[in-house]
Coordinates of C-alpha atoms and ligand atoms in Angstrom, one line a residue:
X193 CA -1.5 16.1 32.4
X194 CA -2.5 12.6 32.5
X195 CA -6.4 12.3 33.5
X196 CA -7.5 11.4 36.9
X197 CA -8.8 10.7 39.3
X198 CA -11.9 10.2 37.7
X199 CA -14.9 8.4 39.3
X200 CA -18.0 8.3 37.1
X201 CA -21.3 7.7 39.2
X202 CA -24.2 5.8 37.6
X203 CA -26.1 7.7 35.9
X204 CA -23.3 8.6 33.9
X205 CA -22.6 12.0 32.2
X206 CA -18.9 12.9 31.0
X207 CA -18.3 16.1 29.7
X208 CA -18.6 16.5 26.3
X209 CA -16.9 20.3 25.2
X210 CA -18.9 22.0 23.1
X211 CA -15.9 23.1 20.4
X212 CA -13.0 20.1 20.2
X213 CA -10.1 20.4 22.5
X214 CA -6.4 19.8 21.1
X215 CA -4.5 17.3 22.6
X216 CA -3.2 18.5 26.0
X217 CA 0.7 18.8 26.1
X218 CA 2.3 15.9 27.6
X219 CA 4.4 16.6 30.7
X220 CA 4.5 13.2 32.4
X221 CA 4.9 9.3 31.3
X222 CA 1.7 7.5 31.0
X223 CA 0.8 5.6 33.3
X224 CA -3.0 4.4 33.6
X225 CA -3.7 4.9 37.3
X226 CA -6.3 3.0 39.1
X227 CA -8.2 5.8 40.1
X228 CA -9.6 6.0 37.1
X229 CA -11.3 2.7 37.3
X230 CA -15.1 3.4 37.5
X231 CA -17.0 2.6 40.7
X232 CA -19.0 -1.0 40.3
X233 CA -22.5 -0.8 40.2
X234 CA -24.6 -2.7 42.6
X235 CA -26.6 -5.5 41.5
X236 CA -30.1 -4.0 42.1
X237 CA -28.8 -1.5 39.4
X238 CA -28.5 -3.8 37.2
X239 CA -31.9 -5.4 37.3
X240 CA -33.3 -2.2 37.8
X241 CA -31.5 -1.1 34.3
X242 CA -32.9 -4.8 32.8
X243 CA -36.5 -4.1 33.6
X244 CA -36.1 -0.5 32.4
X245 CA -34.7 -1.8 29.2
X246 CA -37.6 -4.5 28.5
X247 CA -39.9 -1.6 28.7
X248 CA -38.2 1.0 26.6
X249 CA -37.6 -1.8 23.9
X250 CA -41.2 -2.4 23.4
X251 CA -41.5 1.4 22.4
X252 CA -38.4 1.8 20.9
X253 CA -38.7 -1.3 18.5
X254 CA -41.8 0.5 17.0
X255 CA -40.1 3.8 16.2
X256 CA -39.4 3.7 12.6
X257 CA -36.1 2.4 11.2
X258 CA -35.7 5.3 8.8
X259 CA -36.1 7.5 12.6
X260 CA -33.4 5.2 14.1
X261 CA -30.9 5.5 11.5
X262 CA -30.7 9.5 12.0
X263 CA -30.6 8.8 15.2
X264 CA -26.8 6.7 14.6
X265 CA -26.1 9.3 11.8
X266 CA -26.1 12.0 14.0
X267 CA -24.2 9.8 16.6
X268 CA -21.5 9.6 13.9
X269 CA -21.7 12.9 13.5
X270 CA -20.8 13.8 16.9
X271 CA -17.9 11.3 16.7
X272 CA -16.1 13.5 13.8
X273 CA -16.9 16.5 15.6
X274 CA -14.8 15.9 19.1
X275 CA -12.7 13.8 17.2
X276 CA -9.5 15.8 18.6
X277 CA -11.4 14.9 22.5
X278 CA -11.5 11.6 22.3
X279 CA -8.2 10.8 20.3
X280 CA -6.8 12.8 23.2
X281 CA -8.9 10.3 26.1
X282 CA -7.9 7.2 24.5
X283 CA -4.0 8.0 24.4
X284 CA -4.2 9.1 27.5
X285 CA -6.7 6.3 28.7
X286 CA -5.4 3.4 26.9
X287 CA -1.6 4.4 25.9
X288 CA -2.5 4.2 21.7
X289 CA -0.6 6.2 19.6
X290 CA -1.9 9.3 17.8
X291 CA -2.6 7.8 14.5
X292 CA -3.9 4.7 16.3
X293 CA -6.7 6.4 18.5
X294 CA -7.2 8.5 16.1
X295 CA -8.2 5.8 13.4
X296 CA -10.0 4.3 15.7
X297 CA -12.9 7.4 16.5
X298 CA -12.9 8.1 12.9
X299 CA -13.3 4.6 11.9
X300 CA -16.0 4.2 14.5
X301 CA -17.8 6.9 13.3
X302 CA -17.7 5.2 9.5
X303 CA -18.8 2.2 10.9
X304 CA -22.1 3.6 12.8
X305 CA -23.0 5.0 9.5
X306 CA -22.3 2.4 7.3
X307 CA -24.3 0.7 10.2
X308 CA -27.2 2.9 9.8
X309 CA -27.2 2.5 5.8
X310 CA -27.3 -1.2 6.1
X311 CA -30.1 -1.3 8.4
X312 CA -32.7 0.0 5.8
X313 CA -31.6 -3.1 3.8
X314 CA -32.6 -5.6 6.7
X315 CA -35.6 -7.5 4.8
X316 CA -37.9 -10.5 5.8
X317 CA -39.7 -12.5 3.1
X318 CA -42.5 -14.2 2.3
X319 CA -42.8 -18.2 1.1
X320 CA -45.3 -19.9 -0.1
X321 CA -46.1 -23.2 1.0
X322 CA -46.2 -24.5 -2.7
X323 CA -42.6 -25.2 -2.8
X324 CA -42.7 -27.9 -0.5
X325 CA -44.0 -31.3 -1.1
X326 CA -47.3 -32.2 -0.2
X327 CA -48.4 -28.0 0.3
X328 CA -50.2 -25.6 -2.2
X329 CA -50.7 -22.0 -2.0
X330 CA -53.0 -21.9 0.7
X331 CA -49.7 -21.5 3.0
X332 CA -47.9 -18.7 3.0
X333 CA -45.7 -17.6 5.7
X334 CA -44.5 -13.7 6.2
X335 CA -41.2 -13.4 7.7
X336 CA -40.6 -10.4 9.7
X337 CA -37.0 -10.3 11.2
X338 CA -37.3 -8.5 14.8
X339 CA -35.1 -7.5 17.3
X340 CA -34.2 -9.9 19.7
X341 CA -35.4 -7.7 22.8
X342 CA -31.8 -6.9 25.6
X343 CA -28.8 -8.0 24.5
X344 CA -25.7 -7.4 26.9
X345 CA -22.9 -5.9 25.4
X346 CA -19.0 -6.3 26.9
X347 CA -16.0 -4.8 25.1
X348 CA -12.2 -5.0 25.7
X349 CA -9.8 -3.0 26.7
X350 CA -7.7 -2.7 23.0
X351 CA -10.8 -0.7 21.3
X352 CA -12.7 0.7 23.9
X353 CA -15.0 2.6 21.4
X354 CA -14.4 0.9 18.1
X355 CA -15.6 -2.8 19.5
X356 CA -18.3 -0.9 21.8
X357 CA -19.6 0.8 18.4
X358 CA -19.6 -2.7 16.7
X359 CA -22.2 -3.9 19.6
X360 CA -24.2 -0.8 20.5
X361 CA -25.3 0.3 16.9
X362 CA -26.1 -2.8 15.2
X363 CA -27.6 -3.5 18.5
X364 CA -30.2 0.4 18.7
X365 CA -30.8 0.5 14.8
X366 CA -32.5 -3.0 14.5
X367 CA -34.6 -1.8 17.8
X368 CA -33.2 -3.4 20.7
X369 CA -32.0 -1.9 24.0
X370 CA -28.5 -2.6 25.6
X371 CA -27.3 -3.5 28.7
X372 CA -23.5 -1.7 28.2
X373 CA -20.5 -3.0 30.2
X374 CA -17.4 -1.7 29.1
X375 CA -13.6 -2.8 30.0
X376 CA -12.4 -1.5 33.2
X377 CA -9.4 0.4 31.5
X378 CA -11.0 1.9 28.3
X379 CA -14.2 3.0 30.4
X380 CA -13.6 6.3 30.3
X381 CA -13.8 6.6 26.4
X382 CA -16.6 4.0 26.4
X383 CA -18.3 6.8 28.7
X384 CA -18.2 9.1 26.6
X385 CA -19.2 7.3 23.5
X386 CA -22.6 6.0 25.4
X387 CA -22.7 9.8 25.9
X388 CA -22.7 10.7 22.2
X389 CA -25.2 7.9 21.7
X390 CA -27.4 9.3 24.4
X391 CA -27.2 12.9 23.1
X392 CA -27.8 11.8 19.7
X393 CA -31.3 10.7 20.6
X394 CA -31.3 7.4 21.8
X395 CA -34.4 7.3 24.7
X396 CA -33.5 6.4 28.3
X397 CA -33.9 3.0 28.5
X398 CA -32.1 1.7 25.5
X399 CA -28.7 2.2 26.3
X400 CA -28.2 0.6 29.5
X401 CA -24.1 1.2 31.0
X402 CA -23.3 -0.4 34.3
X403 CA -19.7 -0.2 34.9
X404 CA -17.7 -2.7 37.2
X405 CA -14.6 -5.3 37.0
X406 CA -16.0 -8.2 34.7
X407 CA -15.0 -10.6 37.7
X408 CA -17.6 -8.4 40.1
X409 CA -20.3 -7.9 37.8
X410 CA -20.2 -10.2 35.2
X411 CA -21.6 -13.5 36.7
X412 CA -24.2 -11.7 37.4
X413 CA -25.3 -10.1 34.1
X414 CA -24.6 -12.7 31.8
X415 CA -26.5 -15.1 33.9
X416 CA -29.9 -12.3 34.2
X417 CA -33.2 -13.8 33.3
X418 CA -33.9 -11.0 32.0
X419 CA -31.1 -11.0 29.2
X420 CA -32.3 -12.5 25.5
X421 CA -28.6 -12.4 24.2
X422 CA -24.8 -11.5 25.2
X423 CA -22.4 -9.9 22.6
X424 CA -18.6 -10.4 24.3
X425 CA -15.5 -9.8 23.2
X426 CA -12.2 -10.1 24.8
X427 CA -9.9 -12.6 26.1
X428 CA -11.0 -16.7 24.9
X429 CA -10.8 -17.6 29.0
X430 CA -13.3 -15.0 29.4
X431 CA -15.7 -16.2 26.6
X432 CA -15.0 -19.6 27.3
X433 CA -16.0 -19.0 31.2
X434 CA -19.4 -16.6 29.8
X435 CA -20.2 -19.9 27.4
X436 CA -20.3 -22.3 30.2
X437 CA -22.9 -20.1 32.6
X438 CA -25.5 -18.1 29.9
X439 CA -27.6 -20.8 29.1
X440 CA -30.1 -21.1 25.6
X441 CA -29.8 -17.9 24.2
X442 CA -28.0 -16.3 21.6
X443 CA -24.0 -15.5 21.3
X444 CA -22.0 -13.4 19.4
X445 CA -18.3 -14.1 20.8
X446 CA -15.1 -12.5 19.5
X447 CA -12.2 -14.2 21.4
X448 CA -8.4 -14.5 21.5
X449 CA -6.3 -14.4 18.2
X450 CA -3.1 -15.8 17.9
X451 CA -2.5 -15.6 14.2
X452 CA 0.3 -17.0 12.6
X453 CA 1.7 -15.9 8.5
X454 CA 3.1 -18.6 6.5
X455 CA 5.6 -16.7 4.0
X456 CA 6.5 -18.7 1.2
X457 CA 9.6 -18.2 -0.4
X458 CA 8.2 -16.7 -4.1
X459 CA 6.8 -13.7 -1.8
X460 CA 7.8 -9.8 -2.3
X461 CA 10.1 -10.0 0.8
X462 CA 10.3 -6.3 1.4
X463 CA 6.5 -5.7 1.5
X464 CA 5.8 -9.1 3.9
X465 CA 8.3 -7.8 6.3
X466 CA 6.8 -4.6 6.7
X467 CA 3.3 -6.4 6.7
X468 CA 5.2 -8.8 9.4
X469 CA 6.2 -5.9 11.4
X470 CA 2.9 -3.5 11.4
X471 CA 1.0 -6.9 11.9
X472 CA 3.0 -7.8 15.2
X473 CA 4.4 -4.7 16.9
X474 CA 1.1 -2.2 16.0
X475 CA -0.5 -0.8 19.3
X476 CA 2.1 -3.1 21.0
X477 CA 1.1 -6.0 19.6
X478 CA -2.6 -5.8 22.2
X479 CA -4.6 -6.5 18.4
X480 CA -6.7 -9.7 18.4
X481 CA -5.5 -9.7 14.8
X482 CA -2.0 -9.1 15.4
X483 CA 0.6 -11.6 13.7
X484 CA 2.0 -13.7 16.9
X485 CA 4.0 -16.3 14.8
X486 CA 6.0 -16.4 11.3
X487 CA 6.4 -19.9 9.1
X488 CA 8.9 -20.3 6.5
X489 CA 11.5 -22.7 5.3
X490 CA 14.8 -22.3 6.8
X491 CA 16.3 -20.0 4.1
X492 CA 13.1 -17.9 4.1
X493 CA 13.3 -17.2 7.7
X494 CA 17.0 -16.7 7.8
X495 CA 16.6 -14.1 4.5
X496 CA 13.4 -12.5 6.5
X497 CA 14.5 -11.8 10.1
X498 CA 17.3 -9.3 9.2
X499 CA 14.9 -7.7 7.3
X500 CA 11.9 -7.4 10.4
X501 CA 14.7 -6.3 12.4
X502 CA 15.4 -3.4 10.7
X503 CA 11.9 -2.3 9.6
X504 CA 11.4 -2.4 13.1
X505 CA 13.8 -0.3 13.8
X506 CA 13.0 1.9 11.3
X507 CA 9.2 2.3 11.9
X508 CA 8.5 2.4 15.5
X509 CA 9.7 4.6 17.9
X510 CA 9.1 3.5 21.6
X511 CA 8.0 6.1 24.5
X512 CA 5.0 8.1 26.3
X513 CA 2.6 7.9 23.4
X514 CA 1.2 11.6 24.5
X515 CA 4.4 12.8 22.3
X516 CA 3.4 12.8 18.6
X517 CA 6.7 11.0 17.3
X518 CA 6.2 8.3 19.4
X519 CA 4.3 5.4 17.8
X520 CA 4.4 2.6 20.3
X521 CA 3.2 2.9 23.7
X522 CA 3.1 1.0 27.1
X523 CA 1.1 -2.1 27.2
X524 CA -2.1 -1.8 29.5
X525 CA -1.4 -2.7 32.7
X526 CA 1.3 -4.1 35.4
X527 CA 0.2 -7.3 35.4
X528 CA -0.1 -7.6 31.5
X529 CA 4.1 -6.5 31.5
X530 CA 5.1 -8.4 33.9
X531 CA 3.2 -11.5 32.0
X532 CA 4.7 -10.8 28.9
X533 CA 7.8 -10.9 30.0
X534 CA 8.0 -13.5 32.5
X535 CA 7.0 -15.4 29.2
X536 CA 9.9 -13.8 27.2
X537 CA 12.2 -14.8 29.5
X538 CA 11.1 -18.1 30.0
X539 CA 11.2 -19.2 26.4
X540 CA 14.7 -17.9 26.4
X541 CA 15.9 -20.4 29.6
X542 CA 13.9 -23.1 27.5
X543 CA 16.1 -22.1 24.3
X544 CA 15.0 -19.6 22.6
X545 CA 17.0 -16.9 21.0
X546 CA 16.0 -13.4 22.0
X547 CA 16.9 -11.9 18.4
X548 CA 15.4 -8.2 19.4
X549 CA 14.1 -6.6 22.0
X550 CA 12.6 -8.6 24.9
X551 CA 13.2 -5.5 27.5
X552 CA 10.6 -4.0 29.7
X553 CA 11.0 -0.8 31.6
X554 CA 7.5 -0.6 33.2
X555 CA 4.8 -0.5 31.1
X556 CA 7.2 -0.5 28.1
X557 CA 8.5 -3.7 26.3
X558 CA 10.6 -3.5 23.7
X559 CA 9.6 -5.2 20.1
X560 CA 10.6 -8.5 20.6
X561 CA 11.4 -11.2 18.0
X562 CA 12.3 -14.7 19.0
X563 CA 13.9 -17.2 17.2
X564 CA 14.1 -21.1 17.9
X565 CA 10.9 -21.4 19.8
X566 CA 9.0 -24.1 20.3
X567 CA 5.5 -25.0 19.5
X568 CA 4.6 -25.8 23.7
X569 CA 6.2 -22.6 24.8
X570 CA 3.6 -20.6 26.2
X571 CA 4.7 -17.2 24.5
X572 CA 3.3 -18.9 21.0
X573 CA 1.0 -21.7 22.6
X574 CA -1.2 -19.2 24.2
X575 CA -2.3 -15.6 22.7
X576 CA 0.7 -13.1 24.4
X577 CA -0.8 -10.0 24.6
X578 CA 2.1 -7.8 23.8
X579 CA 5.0 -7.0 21.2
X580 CA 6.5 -10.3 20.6
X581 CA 6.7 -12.4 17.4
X582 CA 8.1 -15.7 17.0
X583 CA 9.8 -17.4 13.9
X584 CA 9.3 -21.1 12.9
X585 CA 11.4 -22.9 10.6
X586 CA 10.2 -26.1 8.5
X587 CA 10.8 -28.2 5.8
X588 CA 7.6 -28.7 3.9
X589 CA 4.5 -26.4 4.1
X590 CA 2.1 -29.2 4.9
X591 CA 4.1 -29.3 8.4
X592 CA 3.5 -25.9 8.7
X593 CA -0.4 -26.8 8.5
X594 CA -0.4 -28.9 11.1
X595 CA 1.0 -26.6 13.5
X596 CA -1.5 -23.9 12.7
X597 CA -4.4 -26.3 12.7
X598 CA -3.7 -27.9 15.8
X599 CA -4.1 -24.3 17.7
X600 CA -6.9 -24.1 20.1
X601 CA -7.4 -20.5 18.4
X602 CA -8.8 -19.5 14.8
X603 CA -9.0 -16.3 14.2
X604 CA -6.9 -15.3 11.1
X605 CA -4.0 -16.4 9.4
X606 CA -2.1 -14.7 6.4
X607 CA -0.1 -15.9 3.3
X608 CA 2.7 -14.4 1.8
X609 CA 3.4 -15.6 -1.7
X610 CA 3.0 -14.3 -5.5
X611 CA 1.0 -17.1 -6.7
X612 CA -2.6 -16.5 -5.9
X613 CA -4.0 -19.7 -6.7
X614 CA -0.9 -21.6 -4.3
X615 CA -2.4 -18.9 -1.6
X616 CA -5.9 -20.0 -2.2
X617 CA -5.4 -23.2 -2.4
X618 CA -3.2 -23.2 1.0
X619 CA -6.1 -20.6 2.5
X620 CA -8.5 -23.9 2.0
X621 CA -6.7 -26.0 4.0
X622 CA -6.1 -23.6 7.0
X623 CA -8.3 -23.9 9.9
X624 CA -9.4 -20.5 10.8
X625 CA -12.1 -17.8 10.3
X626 CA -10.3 -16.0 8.0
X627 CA -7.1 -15.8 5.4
X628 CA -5.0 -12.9 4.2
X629 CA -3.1 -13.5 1.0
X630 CA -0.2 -10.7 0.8
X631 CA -1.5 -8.8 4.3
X632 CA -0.9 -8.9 8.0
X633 CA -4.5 -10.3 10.0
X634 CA -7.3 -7.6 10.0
X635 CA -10.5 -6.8 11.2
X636 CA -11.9 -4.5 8.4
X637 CA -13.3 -3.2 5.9
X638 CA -15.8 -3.8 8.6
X639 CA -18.8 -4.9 6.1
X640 CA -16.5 -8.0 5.2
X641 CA -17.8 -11.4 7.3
X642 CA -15.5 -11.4 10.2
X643 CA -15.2 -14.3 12.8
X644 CA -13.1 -16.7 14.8
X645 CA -13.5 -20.4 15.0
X646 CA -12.4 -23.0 17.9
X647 CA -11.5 -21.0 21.0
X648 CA -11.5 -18.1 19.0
X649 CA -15.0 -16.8 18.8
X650 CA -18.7 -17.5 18.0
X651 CA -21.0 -16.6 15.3
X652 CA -20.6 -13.8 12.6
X653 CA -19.8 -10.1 12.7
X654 CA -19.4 -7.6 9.8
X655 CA -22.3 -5.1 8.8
X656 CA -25.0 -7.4 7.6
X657 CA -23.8 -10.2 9.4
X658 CA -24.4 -8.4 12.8
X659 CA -27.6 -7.1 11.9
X660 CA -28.6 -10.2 11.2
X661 CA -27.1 -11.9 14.2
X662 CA -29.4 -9.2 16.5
X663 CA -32.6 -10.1 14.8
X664 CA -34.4 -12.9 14.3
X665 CA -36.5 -14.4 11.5
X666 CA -40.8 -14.2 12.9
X667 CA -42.9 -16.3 10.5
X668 CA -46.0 -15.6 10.4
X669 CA -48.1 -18.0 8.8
X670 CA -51.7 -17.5 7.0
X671 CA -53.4 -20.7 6.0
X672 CA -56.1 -19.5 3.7
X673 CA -59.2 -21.1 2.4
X674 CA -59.2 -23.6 -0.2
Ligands
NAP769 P1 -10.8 -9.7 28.9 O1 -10.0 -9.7 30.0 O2 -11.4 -11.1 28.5 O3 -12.1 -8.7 29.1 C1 -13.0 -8.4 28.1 C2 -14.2 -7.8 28.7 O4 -14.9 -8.9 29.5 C3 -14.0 -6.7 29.7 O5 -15.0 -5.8 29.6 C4 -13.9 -7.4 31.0 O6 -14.2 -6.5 32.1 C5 -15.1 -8.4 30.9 N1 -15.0 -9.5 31.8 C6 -14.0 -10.0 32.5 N2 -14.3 -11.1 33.2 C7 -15.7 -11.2 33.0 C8 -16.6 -12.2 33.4 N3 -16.3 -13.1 34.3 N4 -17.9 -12.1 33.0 C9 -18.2 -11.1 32.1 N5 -17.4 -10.2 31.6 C10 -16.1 -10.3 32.0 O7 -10.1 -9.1 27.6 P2 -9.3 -7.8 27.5 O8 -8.0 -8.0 28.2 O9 -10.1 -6.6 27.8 O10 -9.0 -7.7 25.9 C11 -8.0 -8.5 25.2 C12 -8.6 -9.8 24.7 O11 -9.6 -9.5 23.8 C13 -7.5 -10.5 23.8 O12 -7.6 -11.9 24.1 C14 -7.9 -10.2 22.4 O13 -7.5 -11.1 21.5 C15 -9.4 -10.2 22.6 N6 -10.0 -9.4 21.5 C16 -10.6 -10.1 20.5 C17 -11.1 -9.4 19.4 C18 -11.7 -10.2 18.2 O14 -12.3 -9.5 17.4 N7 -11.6 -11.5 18.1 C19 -11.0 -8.1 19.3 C20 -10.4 -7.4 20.4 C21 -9.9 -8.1 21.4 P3 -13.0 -5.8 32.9 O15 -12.3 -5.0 32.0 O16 -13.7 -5.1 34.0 O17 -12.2 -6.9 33.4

């Protein structure tokens, strides 16, 4: 039974069962409906959620960290504990597949955790003046690092509780309060996860969730007075657009991916293909991370296409995503199919060679891989949100350089080769957050630095690196007698 209609009123309780529910038997293809989209709250609510956050912050910010941390350990621990629940709500909400949504609530729950461990480590300092020309040790300065007071927090659709976790706990440990929006289709799970945090411990006050379409509501929150920082991620329009209109305070953006792989030909074929084909087609290719391009030489890409053809066919099985076999779902919406492939089919008028896939029924697209594309072809120019990879043939690697670094993205890009120090050195010239040698684009192990440059993000995430990014450094300086 697909879920719906379901039309959460602020405040917000979803049902938590006490004992874990198995996944209910699917009967019918999923379709999201728009029922479920969450009523919009009005924009009193949401200053009246602002001013109710400043004051619980000031209280909440003076509750011991070690207190704070049990409070996210026991969040975690709720996580595990309904894991079955909300595997079962994000299938169902978002169209992952079992093992997707699954590694998704369990990951999230290692990640508030790991979260909560880290925060003990969150240290200021103390300097002495003495260091510095022209001073002596009457100066000294103690550096506290404190929360930066409410920070708003959107997530997108793709990891509705994974990327809400990565906001909301860094976010309560180091003692601030949260003004929550989640994505319209996801909300559901984001819901219940504000739930968890909420039954956990976490006072009124602190975790703020005002649901709403980010075109109704989003203006206005970004844009609140009363908001000391915004943590966003989704599409790079979207963070481009929150940029331009939040003014001097802190942001934390994770944007649009649209990663390519360079394979070189000295590379174990087998294992980059399969890297090629996880990296492009998992959760239908709706990963900021996912592989949307391949480079090679021309015999690389004419040895390596049979061979993503065939993996693909081997490893994913297309349908209703309820149905445990089934491994690749529908993408999230209408609109996003019909987008996908109106660009499909318009690389293909423009000369491109449909080599798999590049079908829709509905929701469903097949795995697509295109051959002969061009660089200005919007299905590789701009991030497609869907299961579509494109191959690139060249004759020298520094040409293959140029078309990465002249992207407006930078998120990730990986290297296939057997000669570390060729990757490395390549990695160095590559203009993007991060590199893979010998793996598809990826957003974990979450305590690594993670981060997109150009259109594709701002600032530093990872454990420490998001603690630190929701805190700032307070001197405090004595000047002492002579
Ligand atoms: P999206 O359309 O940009 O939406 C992201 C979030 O922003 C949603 O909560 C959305 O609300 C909200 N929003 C929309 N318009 C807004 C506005 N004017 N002001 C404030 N908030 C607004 O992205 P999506 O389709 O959900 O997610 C897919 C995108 O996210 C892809 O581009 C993907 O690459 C990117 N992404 C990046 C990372 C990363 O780590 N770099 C990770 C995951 C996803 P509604 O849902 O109500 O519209």
């Amino acid at each position: 039974m697909p879920i719906g209609p379901v039309r959460p009123v602020r405040p917000v309780r979803p049902v938590i069962p006490v004992k874990p529910t198995a996944p209910v038997a699917p009967t019918v293809p999923i379709v999201p409906v728009k029922s479920m989209v969450p009523i919009t709250v009005s924009f009193s609510e949401i200053d009246d959620a602002i001013r109710e956050a400043h004051l619980a912050q000031k209280e909440w910010m003076r509750v011991p960290m070690i207190k704070r941390t049990k409070v996210l350990h026991l969040a975690a621990d709720w996580m595990r504990e309904h894991e079955h629940y909300l595997t079962t709500l994000l299938i169902k909400e978002i169209g992952k597949s079992q093992e997707e949504a699954k590694d998704e609530i369990l990951r999230s729950a290692d990640m508030i955790d790991y979260f909560a461990n880290e925060a003990l480590n969150l240290k200021g300092e103390e300097l002495s003046g003495e260091a510095f020309p022209g001073y002596d040790q009457t100066k000294m300065a103690i550096i506290e690092r404190v929360p930066v007071g409410v920070i708003v927090a959107i997530a997108p659709f793709n990891y509705p509780v994974n990327l809400s976790v990565a906001k909301l706990a860094p976010a309560i440990v180091t003692g601030n309060a949260v003004l929550f929006k989640p994505p319209t289709w996801g909300s559901i799970s984001s819901l219940h996860l504000t739930e968890i945090f909420h039954r956990a411990g976490v006072p009124d006050g602190i975790l703020n969730t005002v649901t709403g379409s980010g075109s109704t509501i989003g203006d206005y929150i970004v844009t609140h007075k009363g908001v000391d920082m915004v943590t966003f991620t989704g599409s790079s329009a979207v963070g481009q657009l929150i940029a331009t209109k939040t003014g001097m305070i802190p942001l934390l953006f994770e944007c649009g991916g649209n990663n390519p792989a360079i394979v070189l030909p000295d590379c174990d074929m087998e294992a980059t293909s399969m890297e090629i084909v996880k990296g492009a087609f998992s959760y239908s290719g709706q990963r900021c991370t996912a592989i949307k391009y391949v480079l090679g030489f021309e015999q690389t890409i004419d040895k390596l296409i049979p061979m993503v053809v065939k993996k693909t066919k081997e490893h994913f099985k297309i349908g209703d995503p309820r149905i445990p076999e089934n491994n690749m779902g529908p993408v999230i919406s209408e609109e996003a199919a019909e987008e996908i492939e109106k660009r499909i089919i318009m690389a293909k008028v423009n000369g491109a060679k449909i080599v798999m896939g590049g079908k829709r029924a509905g929701l469903y697209i097949e795995p697509t891989i295109l051959d002969n594309v061009r660089p200005s072809m919007e299905v590789v120019r701009i991030e497609t949100f869907g299961p579509v990879v494109s191959f690139f043939r060249f004759k020298s690697v520094e040409e293959m350089v140029i078309m990465i670094n002249q992207s407006t993205y930078g998120l990730q890009a990986s290297i296939f080769t057997n000669d570390e120090g060729a990757g490395i050195a390549l990695s160095k010239k590559i203009e993007v957050g991060s590199v893979q040698i010998n793996s598809k684009p990826q957003r974990g192990p979450d305590h690594f630095p993670f981060l997109g440059i150009k259109g594709s993000g701002v600032g530093v995430q990872g454990i420490r690196y998001t603690l630190e990014a929701m805190t700032r450094p307070k001197p405090i300086v004595l000047n002492k007698p002579h």
